[in-house]
CSV table of C-alpha atoms in Angstrom, one decimal:
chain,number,residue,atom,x,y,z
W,1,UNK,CA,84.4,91.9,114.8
W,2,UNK,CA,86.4,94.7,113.6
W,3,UNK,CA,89.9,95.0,112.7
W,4,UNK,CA,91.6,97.6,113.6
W,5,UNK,CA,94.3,98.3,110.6
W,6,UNK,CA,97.6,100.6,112.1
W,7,UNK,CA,95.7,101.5,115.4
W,8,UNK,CA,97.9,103.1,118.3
W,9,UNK,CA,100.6,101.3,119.3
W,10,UNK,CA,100.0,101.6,122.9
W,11,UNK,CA,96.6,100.6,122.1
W,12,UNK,CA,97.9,96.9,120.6
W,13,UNK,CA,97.0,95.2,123.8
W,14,UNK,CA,94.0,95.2,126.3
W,15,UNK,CA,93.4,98.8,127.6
W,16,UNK,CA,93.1,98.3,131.4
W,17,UNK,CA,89.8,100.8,130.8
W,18,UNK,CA,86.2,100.5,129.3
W,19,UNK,CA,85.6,102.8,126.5
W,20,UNK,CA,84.9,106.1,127.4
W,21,UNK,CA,81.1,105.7,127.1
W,22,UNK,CA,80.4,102.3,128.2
W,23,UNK,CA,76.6,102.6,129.7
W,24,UNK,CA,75.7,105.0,128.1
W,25,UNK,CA,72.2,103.9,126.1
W,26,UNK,CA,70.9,105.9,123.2
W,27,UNK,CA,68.2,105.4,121.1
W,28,UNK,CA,68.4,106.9,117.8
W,29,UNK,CA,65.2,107.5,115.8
W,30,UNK,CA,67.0,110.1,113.4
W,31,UNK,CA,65.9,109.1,109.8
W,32,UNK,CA,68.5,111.7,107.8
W,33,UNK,CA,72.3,111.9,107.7
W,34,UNK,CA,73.3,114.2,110.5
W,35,UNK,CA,70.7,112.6,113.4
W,36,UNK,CA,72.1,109.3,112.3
W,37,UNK,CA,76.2,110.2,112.4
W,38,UNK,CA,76.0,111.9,115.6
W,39,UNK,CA,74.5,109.0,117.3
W,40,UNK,CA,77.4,107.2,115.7
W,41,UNK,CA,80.2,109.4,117.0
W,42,UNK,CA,78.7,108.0,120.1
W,43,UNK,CA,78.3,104.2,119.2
W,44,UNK,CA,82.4,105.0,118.2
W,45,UNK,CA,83.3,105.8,122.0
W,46,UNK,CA,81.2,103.3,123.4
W,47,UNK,CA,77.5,104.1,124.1
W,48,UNK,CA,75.0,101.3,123.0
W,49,UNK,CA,73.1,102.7,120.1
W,50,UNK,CA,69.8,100.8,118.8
W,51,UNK,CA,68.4,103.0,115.6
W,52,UNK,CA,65.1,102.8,115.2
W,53,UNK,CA,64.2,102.4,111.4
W,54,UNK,CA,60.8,102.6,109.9
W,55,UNK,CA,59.4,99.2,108.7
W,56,UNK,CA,60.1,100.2,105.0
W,57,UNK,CA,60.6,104.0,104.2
W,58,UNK,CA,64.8,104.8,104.7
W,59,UNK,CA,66.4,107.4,102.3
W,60,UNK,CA,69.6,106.9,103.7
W,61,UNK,CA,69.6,103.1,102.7
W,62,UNK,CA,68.7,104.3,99.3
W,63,UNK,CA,71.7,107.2,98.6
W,64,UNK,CA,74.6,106.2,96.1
W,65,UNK,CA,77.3,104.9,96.1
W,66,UNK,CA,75.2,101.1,96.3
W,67,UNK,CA,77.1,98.1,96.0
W,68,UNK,CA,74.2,96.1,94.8
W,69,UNK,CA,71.4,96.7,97.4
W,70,UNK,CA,73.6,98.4,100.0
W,71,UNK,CA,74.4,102.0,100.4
W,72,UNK,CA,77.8,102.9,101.5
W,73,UNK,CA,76.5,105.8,103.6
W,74,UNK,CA,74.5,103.1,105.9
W,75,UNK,CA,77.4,101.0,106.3
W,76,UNK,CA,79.5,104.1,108.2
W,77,UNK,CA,76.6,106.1,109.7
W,78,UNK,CA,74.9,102.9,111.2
W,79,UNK,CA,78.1,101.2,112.0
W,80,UNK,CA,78.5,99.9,115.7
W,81,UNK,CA,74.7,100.1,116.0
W,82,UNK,CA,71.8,97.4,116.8
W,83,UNK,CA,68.9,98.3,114.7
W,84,UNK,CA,65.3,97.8,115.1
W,85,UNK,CA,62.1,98.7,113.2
W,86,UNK,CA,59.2,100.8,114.5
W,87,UNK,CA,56.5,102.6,112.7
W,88,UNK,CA,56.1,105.6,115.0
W,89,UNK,CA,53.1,107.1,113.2
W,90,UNK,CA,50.8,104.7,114.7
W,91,UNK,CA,49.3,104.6,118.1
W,92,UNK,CA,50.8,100.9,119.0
W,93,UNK,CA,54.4,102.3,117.6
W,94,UNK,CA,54.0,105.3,119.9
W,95,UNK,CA,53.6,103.1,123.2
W,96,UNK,CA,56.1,100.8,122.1
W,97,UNK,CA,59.0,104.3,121.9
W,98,UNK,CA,57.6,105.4,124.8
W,99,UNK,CA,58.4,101.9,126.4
W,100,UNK,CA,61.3,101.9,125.1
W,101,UNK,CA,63.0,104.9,125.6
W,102,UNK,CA,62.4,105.2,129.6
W,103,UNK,CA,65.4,102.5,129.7
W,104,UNK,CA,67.8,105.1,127.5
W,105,UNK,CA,69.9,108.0,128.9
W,106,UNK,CA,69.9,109.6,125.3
W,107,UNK,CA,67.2,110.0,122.5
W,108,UNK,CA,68.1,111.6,118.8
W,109,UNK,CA,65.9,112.7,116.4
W,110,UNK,CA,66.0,114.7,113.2
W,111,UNK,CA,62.7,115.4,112.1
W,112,UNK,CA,61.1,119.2,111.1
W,113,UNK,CA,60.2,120.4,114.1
W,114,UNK,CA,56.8,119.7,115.6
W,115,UNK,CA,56.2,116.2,113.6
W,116,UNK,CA,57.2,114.4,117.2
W,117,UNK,CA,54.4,116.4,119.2
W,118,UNK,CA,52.0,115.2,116.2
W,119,UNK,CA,52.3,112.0,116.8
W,120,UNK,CA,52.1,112.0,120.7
W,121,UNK,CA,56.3,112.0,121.3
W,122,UNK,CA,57.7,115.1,122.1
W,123,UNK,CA,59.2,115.9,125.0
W,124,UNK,CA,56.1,116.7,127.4
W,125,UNK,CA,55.0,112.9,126.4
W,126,UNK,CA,58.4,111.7,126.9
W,127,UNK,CA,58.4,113.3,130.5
W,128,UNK,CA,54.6,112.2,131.3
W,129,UNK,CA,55.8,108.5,130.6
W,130,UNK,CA,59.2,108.6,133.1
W,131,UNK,CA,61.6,109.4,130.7
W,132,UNK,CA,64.6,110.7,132.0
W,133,UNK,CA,66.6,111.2,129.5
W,134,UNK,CA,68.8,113.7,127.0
W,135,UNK,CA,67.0,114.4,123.8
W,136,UNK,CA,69.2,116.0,121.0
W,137,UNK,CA,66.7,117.3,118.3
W,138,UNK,CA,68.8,118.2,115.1
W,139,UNK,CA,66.7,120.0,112.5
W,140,UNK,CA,67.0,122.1,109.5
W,141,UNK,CA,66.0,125.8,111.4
W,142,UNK,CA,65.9,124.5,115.0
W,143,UNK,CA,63.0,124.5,117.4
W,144,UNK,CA,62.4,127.7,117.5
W,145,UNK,CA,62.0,131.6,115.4
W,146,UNK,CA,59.9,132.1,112.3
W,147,UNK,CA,61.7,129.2,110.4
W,148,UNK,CA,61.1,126.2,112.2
W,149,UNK,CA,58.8,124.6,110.4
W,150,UNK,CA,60.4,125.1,106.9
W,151,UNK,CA,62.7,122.1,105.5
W,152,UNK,CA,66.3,122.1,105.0
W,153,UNK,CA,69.0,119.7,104.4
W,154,UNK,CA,72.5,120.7,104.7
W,155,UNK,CA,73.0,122.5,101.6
W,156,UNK,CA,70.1,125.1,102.7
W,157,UNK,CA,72.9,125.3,105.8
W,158,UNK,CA,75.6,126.2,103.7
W,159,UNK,CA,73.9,128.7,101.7
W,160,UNK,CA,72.4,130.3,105.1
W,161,UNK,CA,75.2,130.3,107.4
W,162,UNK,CA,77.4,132.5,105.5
W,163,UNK,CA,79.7,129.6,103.7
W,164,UNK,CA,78.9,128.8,100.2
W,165,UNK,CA,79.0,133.1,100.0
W,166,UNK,CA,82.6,132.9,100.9
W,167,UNK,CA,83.9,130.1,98.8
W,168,UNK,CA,84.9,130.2,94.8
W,169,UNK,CA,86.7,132.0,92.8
W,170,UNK,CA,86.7,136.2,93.5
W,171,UNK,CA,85.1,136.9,90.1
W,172,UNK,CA,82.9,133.5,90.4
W,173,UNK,CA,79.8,132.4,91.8
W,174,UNK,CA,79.3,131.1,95.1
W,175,UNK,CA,80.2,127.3,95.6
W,176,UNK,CA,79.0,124.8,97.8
W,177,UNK,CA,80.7,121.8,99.6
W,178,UNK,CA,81.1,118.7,97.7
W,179,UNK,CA,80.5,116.6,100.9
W,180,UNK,CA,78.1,116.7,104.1
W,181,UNK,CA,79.8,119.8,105.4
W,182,UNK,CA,76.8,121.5,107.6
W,183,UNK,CA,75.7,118.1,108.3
W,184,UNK,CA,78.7,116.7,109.8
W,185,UNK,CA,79.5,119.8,111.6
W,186,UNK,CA,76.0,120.1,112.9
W,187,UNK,CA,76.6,116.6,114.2
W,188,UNK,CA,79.3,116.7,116.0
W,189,UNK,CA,78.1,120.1,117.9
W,190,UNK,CA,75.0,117.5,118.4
W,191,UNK,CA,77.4,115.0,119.9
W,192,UNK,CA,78.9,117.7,121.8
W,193,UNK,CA,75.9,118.8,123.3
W,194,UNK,CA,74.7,115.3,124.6
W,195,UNK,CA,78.1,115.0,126.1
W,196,UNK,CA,77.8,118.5,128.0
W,197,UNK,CA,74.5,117.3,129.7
W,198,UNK,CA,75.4,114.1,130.4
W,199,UNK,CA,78.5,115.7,132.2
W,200,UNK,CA,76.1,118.1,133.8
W,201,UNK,CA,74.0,115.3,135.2
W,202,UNK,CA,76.8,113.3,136.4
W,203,UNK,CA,78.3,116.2,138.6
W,204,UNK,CA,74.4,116.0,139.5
W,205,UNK,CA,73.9,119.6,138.5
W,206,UNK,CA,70.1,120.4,138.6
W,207,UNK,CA,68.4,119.5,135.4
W,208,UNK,CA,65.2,118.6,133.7
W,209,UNK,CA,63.8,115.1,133.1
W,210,UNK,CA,64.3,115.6,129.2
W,211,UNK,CA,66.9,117.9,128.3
W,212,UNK,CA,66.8,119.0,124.8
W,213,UNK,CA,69.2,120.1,123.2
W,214,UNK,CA,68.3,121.9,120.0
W,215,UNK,CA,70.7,122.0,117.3
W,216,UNK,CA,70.0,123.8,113.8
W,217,UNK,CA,72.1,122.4,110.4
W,218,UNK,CA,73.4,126.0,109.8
W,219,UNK,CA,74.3,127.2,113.1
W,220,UNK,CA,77.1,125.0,113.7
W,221,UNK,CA,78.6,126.1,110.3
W,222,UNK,CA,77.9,129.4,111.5
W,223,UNK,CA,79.6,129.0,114.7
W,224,UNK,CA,82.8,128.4,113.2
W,225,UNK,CA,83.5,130.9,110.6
W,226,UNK,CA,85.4,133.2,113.2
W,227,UNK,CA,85.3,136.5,111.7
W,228,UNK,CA,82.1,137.1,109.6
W,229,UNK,CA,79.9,138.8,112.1
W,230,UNK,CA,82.5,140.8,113.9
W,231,UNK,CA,84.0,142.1,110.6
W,232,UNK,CA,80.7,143.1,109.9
W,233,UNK,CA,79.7,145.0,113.1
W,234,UNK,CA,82.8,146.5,113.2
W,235,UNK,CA,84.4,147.3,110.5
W,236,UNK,CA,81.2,146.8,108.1
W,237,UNK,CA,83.3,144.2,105.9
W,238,UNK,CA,81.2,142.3,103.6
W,239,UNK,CA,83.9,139.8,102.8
W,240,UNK,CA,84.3,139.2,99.2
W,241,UNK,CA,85.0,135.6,97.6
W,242,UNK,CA,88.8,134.9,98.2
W,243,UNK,CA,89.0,131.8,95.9
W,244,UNK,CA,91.8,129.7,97.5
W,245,UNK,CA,93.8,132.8,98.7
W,246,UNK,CA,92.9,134.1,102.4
W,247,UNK,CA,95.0,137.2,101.8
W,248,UNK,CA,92.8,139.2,103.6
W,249,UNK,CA,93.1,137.7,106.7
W,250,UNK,CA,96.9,138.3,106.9
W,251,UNK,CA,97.2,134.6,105.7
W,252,UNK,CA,99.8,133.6,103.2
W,253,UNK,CA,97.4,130.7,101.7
W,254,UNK,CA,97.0,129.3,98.3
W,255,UNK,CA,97.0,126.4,96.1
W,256,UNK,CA,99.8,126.0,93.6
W,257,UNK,CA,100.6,124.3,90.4
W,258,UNK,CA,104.4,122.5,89.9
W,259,UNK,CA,105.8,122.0,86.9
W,260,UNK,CA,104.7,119.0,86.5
W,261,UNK,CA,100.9,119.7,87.0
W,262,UNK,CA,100.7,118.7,90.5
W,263,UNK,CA,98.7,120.5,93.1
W,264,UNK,CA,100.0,121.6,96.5
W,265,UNK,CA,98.9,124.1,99.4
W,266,UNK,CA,100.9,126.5,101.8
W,267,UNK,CA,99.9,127.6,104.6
W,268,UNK,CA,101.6,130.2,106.6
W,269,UNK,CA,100.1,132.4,109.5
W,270,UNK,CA,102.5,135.3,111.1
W,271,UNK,CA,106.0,136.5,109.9
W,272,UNK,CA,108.2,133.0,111.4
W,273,UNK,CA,105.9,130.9,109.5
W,274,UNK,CA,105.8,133.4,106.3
W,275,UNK,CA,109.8,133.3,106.4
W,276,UNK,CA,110.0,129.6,106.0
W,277,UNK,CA,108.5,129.6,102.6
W,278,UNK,CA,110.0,132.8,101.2
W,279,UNK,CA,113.1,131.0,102.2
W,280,UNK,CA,112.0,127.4,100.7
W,281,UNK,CA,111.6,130.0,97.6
W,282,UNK,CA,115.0,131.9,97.6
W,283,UNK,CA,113.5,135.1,97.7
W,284,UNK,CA,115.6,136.8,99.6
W,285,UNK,CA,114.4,140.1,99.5
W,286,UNK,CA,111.0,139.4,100.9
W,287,UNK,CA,112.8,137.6,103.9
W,288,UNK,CA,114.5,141.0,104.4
W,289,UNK,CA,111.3,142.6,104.2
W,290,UNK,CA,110.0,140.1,106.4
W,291,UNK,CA,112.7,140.9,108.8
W,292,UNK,CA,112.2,144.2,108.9
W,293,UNK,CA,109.1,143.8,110.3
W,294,UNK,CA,106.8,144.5,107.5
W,295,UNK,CA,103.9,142.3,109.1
W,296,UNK,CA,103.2,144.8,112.1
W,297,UNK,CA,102.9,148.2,109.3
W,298,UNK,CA,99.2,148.9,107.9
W,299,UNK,CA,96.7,146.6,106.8
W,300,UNK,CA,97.3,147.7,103.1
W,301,UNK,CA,101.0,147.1,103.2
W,302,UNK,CA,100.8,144.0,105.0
W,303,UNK,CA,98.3,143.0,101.9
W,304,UNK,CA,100.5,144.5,99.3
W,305,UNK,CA,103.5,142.8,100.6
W,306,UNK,CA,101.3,139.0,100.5
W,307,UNK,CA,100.2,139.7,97.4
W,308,UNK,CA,103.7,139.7,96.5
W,309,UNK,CA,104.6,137.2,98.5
W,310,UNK,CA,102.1,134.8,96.4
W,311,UNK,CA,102.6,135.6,93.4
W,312,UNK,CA,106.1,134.8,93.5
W,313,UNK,CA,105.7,131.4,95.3
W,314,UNK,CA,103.0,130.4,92.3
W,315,UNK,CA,105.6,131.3,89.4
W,316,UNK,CA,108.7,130.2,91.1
W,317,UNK,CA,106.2,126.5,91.6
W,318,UNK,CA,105.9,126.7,88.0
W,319,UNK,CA,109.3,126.2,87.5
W,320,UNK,CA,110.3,123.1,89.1
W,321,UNK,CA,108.8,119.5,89.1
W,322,UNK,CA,107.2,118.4,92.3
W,323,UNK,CA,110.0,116.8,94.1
W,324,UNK,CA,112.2,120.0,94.2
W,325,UNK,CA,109.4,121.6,95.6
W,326,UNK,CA,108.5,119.4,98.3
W,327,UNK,CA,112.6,119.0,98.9
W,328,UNK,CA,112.7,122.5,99.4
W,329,UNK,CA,109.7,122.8,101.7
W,330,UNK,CA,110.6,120.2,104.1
W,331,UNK,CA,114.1,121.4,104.1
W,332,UNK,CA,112.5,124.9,105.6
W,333,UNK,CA,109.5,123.2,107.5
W,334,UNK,CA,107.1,125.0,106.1
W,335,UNK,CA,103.8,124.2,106.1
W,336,UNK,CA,103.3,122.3,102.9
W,337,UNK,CA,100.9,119.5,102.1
W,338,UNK,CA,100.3,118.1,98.5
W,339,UNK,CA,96.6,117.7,97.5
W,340,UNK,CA,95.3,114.4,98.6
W,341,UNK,CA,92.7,112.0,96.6
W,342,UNK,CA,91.0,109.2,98.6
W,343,UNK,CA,93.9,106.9,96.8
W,344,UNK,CA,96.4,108.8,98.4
W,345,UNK,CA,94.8,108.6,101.9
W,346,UNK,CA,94.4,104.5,101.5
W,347,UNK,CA,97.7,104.4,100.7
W,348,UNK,CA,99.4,106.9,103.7
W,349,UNK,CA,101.5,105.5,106.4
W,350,UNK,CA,100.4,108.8,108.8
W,351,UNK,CA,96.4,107.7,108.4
W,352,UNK,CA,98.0,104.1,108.7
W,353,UNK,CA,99.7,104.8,111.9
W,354,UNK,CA,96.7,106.8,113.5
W,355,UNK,CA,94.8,103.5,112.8
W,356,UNK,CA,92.2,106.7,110.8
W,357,UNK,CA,91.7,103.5,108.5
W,358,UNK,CA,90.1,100.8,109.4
W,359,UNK,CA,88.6,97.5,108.1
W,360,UNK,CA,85.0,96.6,109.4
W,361,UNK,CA,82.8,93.4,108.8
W,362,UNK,CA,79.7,93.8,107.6
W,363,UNK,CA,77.6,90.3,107.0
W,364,UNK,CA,76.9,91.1,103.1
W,365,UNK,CA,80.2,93.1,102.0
W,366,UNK,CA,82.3,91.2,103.7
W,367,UNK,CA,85.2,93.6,105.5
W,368,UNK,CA,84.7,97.2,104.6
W,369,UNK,CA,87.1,100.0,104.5
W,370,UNK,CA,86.3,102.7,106.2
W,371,UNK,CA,87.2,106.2,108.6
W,372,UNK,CA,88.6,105.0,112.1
W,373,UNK,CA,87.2,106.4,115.6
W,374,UNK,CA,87.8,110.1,116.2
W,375,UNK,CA,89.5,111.4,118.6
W,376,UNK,CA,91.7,108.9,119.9
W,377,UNK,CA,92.1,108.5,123.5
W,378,UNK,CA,95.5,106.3,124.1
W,379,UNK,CA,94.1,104.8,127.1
W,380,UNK,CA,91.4,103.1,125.9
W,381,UNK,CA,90.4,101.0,122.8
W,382,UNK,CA,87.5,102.2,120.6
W,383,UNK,CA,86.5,99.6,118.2
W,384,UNK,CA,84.0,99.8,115.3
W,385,UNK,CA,82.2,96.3,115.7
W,386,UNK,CA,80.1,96.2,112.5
W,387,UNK,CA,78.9,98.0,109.6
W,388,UNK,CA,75.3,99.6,109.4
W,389,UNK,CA,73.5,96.5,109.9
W,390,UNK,CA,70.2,95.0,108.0
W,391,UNK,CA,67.0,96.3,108.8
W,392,UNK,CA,65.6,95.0,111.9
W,393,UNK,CA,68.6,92.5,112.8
W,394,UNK,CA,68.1,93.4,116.4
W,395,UNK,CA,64.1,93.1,116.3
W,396,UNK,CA,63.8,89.6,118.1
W,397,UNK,CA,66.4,90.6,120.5
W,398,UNK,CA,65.0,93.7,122.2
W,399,UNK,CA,61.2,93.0,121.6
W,400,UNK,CA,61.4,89.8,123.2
W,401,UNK,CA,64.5,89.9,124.8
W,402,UNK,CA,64.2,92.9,126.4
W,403,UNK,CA,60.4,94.2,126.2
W,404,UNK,CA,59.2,90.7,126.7
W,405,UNK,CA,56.6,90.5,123.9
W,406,UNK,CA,55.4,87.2,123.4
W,407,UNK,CA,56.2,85.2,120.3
W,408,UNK,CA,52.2,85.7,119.3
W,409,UNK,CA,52.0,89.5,120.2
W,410,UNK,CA,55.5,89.9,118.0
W,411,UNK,CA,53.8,88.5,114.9
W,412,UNK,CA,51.0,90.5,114.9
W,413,UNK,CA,53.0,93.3,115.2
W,414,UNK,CA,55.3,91.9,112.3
W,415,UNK,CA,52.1,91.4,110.2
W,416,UNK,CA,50.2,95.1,110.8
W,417,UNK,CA,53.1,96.9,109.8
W,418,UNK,CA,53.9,98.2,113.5
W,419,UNK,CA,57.4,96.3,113.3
């Protein structure tokens, strides 16, 4: 089992309630990153996920880093899951899912759009064979419109939604996440979804016997940028590349260098929160300015007056070793936060104390580090139990177990590739 490292204190003993989504089965046949961690965001709260795998084609078991033959990205995404293998391209794998799923209140998939009606599983079949179930189809375009059937992966998200356009330097080139930005965000507003109808359902709110909800990789990047559209339509702002300043928002924001050639970030939205680091800074005639109310004049002269406003926190940064600075911010409360590596995050008391850490077993690695359950709920425990298992641990279990295939029947299934 897992254990937990720094979890809520209140959360030390037995919670006198079941995790949030205890009962709630899912059946997770997503075979790319996003599919795959929002059916985990599930198995976190308490849902019973089995992932189905194909019998021998995974990419995600094959992305760096590897430790030897396991990838890292496995060992979160499939974490807390029973797996099972299933070629679904194959008329015996097809009745086997559809089987399957009509004992699951939740099915994810991630595949372009239209490859599950090809092989006899979309969710007309689903219906036909007594499903009743939520079906969460993440795909690159979505379900629908003149894209569908293209292929994307996150990074075709980025580019799309509006985000890589708005990041990197002003007189630089657009640049793109370093991490699985559209995909995790397009996750979680998966997750979000199949929480919605599950609620619907359980008010018992009229629905469908397979509800799908259809979520695109660069819509939920989309969703969140809060100002791009309405700029647009009306004010016809195009924004331009801010690099790390957001100026133009009326947002003191930027990263500065110490002394010392550490990194740091302020943060500071409205005139109270402005005041605080023009204080931590001793500039005492912008904090008059400040006072007088200079952040209700124009647009321009509230720009002007940041512009200002930055360029004296970066050279006044440049004159003093860390430590002062952070001193000084703390002593104002400004909103100040040193740029953290993952060494720093291993090491932090706060992650530590939100139990955001946490050490999982996994049967080849031995205990792995990795992110705790999100969000935390201080009634309840949420425990990871393993990391992504092996392929097919779970095989014997639920096709025996639970399907009631007969030692014989199981073989030949083993030996023509179905399983």
């Amino acid at each position: 089992g897992a254990r937990m490292s720094g979890a809520f204190e209140e959360n030390d003993g037995a919670s006198p309630y079941p995790p949030l989504l205890a009962g709630v089965r899912v059946l997770d046949i997503s075979h790319q990153y996003s599919g795959a961690l929002a059916a985990s965001l599930l198995a976190d709260l308490g849902a019973e996920v089995v992932a189905v795998e194909h019998p021998s084609r995974v990419a995600i078991r094959t992305m760096l880093p590897r430790k030897g033959e396991e990838s890292l990205w496995w060992k979160v995404v499939g974490r807390g899951k029973r797996d099972i293998t299933l070629n679904l391209n194959s008329d015996e794998g097809r009745a086997i899912l559809l089987g399957l799923a009509k004992d699951f209140d939740v099915l994810i998939e991630n595949f372009r759009p239209g490859t599950l009606e090809k092989w006899g599983l979309g969710p007309a079949e689903l219906e036909a064979s007594g499903c009743r179930l939520v079906m969460l189809r993440i795909s690159g375009f979505g379900q629908t419109g003149p894209l569908r059937g293209k292929p994307g992966f996150g990074t075709i998200a980025e580019a799309m939604s509006g985000f890589a356009y708005l990041n990197g330097e002003e007189d630089g080139s657009p640049i793109f996440p370093s991490t699985t930005l559209a995909d995790g965000v397009a996750a979680v507003f998966g997750a979000f979804g199949v929480a919605a109808a599950l609620a619907s359902r359980h008010k018992g709110n009229p629905a469908p016997p397979v509800e799908v909800v259809d979520m695109a990789l660069f819509e939920g990047l989309f969703r969140i940028i809060p100002t791009q559209v309405p700029g647009f339509d009306q004010l016809g702002l195009v924004p331009r590349r801010p690099g790390n300043k957001l100026t133009s928002h009326g947002v003191l924001r930027n990263l500065y260098a110490t002394r010392d050639s550490r990194y740091f970030v302020v943060s500071a939205v409205g005139g109270a929160a402005i005041r605080r680091i023009v204080c931590a800074i001793g500039a005492d005639d912008l904090v008059a300015e400040i006072d007088a109310d200079v952040m209700v004049q124009s647009p321009d002269r509230i720009l002007a007056f940041l512009d200002e406003c930055d360029g004296r926190v970066a050279d006044w940064a440049l004159q003093h070793d860390f430590d002062f600075v952070e001193k000084r911010m703390h002593e104002f409360d400004a909103v100040f936060q040193r740029i953290y590596n993952v060494e720093d995050i291993v090491s932090d008391e706060h992650y530590g104390a939100r139990g955001d850490l946490v050490r999982v077993w996994d049967d080849v690695l031995g205990e792995v580090l990795m992110q705790g359950v999100v969000p935390k709920f201080h009634s309840r425990r949420h425990e990871v139990g393993w990391a992504g298992p092996r392929r097919g641990r779970d095989n014997e279990e639920i096709y025996k177990g639970q399907l009631g295939l007969t030692d014989p029947e199981y073989q030949r299934l083993r030996d023509e590739h179905v399983i």
